[in-house]
């Protein structure tokens, strides 16, 4: 499957709080960040943890401003997120 | 739900123990063989590996560029790998500059470049470090005794997926006369995580 995102793209982290294991940290939910790079292609952790078949998908390093995540702070946080966790921001 | 070390990880550990027992029962592996492999891995995995990479990057601009571009490929030049006999993990090397400082955390559990740094320190796995360094890194660094100038921006790297991150600290001033080996001796584990200057 072709990658949905490229470096420089603005993306919003999913706001879904799933009832199972996930690797989308709670503090990024709903926040908007910028794709820094594509880290590679890996099976989705949520599926693997539940023993479900999982097609590998792109993982991106996404940079968020602290102000976007926490409402304050002058630093950035770069988080590795599977494509399924991200939505395009127009 | 988060990725704490109970639940899925505990059941995975139980499955691994079960497979190990079956392999031993059927004579496919020597019970000591796995222990020896693990001991050999841990003997090779210590912060000296990370320190050697940094020292080489400081003295060799070509290596530095290759290291930042493709960590897994470049570290072979120094004789280390992200596998160490086990599954190879993707490595991303990030470099501190006069204007940007990098610090690494795993907020969900304790992901860490074990092959390059050895087992992680207890504080790295603590809830306090994991929750606070993303929220207020400057204060956390200060508590480590590292006062970063306000003008230096901080980027925190959360190892939330399959990549492991390693920090290249800035080369200290006044070290122009030191050779690669002496430079490696200056580099600490904490510097490679980003909670110390070097």
Short mmCIF file of C-alpha atoms in Angstrom, two decimals, chain B residues 31-186:
data_model
loop_
_atom_site.label_atom_id
_atom_site.label_comp_id
_atom_site.label_asym_id
_atom_site.label_seq_id
_atom_site.Cartn_x
_atom_site.Cartn_y
_atom_site.Cartn_z
CA UNK B 31 19.69 -25.57 28.42
CA UNK B 32 22.98 -23.70 28.89
CA UNK B 33 23.11 -22.55 25.28
CA UNK B 34 20.44 -19.87 25.69
CA UNK B 35 21.99 -18.59 28.91
CA UNK B 36 25.37 -18.39 27.21
CA UNK B 37 23.91 -16.55 24.20
CA UNK B 38 22.18 -14.07 26.48
CA UNK B 39 25.28 -13.54 28.59
CA UNK B 40 27.39 -13.00 25.46
CA UNK B 41 24.87 -10.46 24.17
CA UNK B 42 24.85 -8.53 27.43
CA UNK B 43 28.66 -8.65 27.66
CA UNK B 44 28.86 -6.94 24.27
CA UNK B 45 26.00 -4.53 24.98
CA UNK B 46 27.25 -1.60 27.02
CA UNK B 47 27.60 2.18 26.66
CA UNK B 48 31.15 1.82 25.27
CA UNK B 49 29.52 0.93 21.94
CA UNK B 50 27.58 4.18 21.83
CA UNK B 51 30.63 6.14 23.00
CA UNK B 52 32.76 4.70 20.18
CA UNK B 53 30.15 5.74 17.62
CA UNK B 54 30.11 9.29 18.96
CA UNK B 55 33.91 9.58 19.04
CA UNK B 56 34.11 8.37 15.43
CA UNK B 57 31.42 10.86 14.41
CA UNK B 58 33.39 13.67 16.08
CA UNK B 59 36.64 12.91 14.22
CA UNK B 60 35.22 11.74 10.88
CA UNK B 61 32.67 14.04 9.17
CA UNK B 62 31.94 11.41 6.52
CA UNK B 63 31.05 8.83 9.15
CA UNK B 64 28.99 11.42 11.03
CA UNK B 65 26.92 12.07 7.88
CA UNK B 66 26.41 8.34 7.23
CA UNK B 67 25.48 7.74 10.88
CA UNK B 68 22.80 10.42 10.83
CA UNK B 69 21.46 9.20 7.48
CA UNK B 70 21.29 5.45 8.15
CA UNK B 71 22.32 4.40 11.65
CA UNK B 72 22.02 0.65 11.10
CA UNK B 73 24.32 0.69 8.06
CA UNK B 74 26.91 3.07 9.51
CA UNK B 75 27.45 1.45 12.91
CA UNK B 76 28.86 -1.65 11.22
CA UNK B 77 31.93 0.45 10.36
CA UNK B 78 32.70 0.59 14.09
CA UNK B 79 31.99 -3.12 14.52
CA UNK B 80 28.66 -2.90 16.36
CA UNK B 81 25.11 -3.72 15.34
CA UNK B 82 21.55 -3.25 16.55
CA UNK B 83 21.11 -7.00 16.58
CA UNK B 84 23.88 -8.29 18.80
CA UNK B 85 22.76 -11.81 17.92
CA UNK B 86 19.10 -11.05 18.56
CA UNK B 87 16.50 -9.35 16.35
CA UNK B 88 17.89 -6.23 14.67
CA UNK B 89 16.11 -2.99 15.51
CA UNK B 90 16.01 0.21 13.50
CA UNK B 91 18.37 2.88 14.79
CA UNK B 92 17.90 6.63 14.38
CA UNK B 93 20.83 8.76 15.46
CA UNK B 94 20.08 12.39 16.36
CA UNK B 95 22.68 15.07 16.84
CA UNK B 96 22.87 17.91 19.34
CA UNK B 97 23.87 21.29 17.93
CA UNK B 98 24.47 24.78 19.28
CA UNK B 99 20.74 25.47 18.91
CA UNK B 100 19.02 22.09 19.43
CA UNK B 101 19.27 19.46 22.15
CA UNK B 102 17.78 15.96 21.89
CA UNK B 103 16.60 13.73 24.73
CA UNK B 104 15.15 10.20 24.50
CA UNK B 105 12.31 8.55 26.40
CA UNK B 106 9.84 5.72 26.00
CA UNK B 107 6.64 7.02 27.55
CA UNK B 108 4.71 3.76 27.01
CA UNK B 109 7.22 1.31 28.50
CA UNK B 110 11.03 1.25 28.37
CA UNK B 111 12.21 0.94 24.74
CA UNK B 112 15.94 1.61 24.65
CA UNK B 113 18.92 0.85 22.34
CA UNK B 114 20.15 -2.07 24.48
CA UNK B 115 22.74 -3.24 21.93
CA UNK B 116 24.47 0.15 22.05
CA UNK B 117 23.94 1.14 25.69
CA UNK B 118 23.39 -2.09 27.62
CA UNK B 119 20.41 -2.55 29.97
CA UNK B 120 18.64 0.72 30.72
CA UNK B 121 19.03 2.52 34.06
CA UNK B 122 16.19 2.20 36.58
CA UNK B 123 15.24 5.87 36.31
CA UNK B 124 14.69 5.49 32.55
CA UNK B 125 11.89 3.02 33.32
CA UNK B 126 10.41 5.10 36.15
CA UNK B 127 6.98 6.62 35.71
CA UNK B 128 8.39 9.96 36.89
CA UNK B 129 10.95 10.24 34.08
CA UNK B 130 8.61 8.84 31.42
CA UNK B 131 5.78 11.22 32.22
CA UNK B 132 7.74 14.35 33.10
CA UNK B 133 10.44 14.54 30.41
CA UNK B 134 7.87 14.99 27.63
CA UNK B 135 6.03 17.65 29.61
CA UNK B 136 8.89 19.67 31.08
CA UNK B 137 12.24 18.45 29.75
CA UNK B 138 14.21 21.52 30.80
CA UNK B 139 13.35 20.99 34.47
CA UNK B 140 14.09 17.27 34.26
CA UNK B 141 17.51 17.96 32.71
CA UNK B 142 18.19 20.47 35.48
CA UNK B 143 17.43 17.76 38.04
CA UNK B 144 20.10 15.65 36.35
CA UNK B 145 22.48 18.57 37.02
CA UNK B 146 22.40 19.65 33.40
CA UNK B 147 21.46 23.32 32.99
CA UNK B 148 20.73 23.79 29.31
CA UNK B 149 20.83 27.45 28.17
CA UNK B 150 17.34 28.84 27.48
CA UNK B 151 18.35 29.67 23.91
CA UNK B 152 18.83 25.96 23.10
CA UNK B 153 15.62 24.33 21.85
CA UNK B 154 14.74 20.83 23.08
CA UNK B 155 13.34 17.97 21.04
CA UNK B 156 12.15 14.94 23.00
CA UNK B 157 12.09 11.62 21.08
CA UNK B 158 9.43 9.20 22.29
CA UNK B 159 10.40 5.66 21.24
CA UNK B 160 6.75 4.66 20.90
CA UNK B 161 7.14 2.26 17.94
CA UNK B 162 9.95 0.19 16.40
CA UNK B 163 12.83 2.68 16.18
CA UNK B 164 15.45 3.18 18.89
CA UNK B 165 17.12 6.58 19.25
CA UNK B 166 20.69 7.52 20.16
CA UNK B 167 21.94 11.05 20.84
CA UNK B 168 25.28 12.37 19.55
CA UNK B 169 26.33 14.98 22.14
CA UNK B 170 28.28 18.08 21.14
CA UNK B 171 32.05 17.65 21.21
CA UNK B 172 33.37 19.47 24.28
CA UNK B 173 35.57 22.51 23.71
CA UNK B 174 39.28 22.04 24.31
CA UNK B 175 39.35 18.44 23.07
CA UNK B 176 41.01 19.18 19.72
CA UNK B 177 44.19 17.34 20.77
CA UNK B 178 42.46 14.12 21.85
CA UNK B 179 42.42 11.01 19.70
CA UNK B 180 39.32 8.93 19.00
CA UNK B 181 39.88 6.59 21.93
CA UNK B 182 40.37 9.40 24.43
CA UNK B 183 37.27 11.13 23.07
CA UNK B 184 35.21 7.95 23.55
CA UNK B 185 36.23 7.96 27.23
CA UNK B 186 34.52 11.36 27.63
#
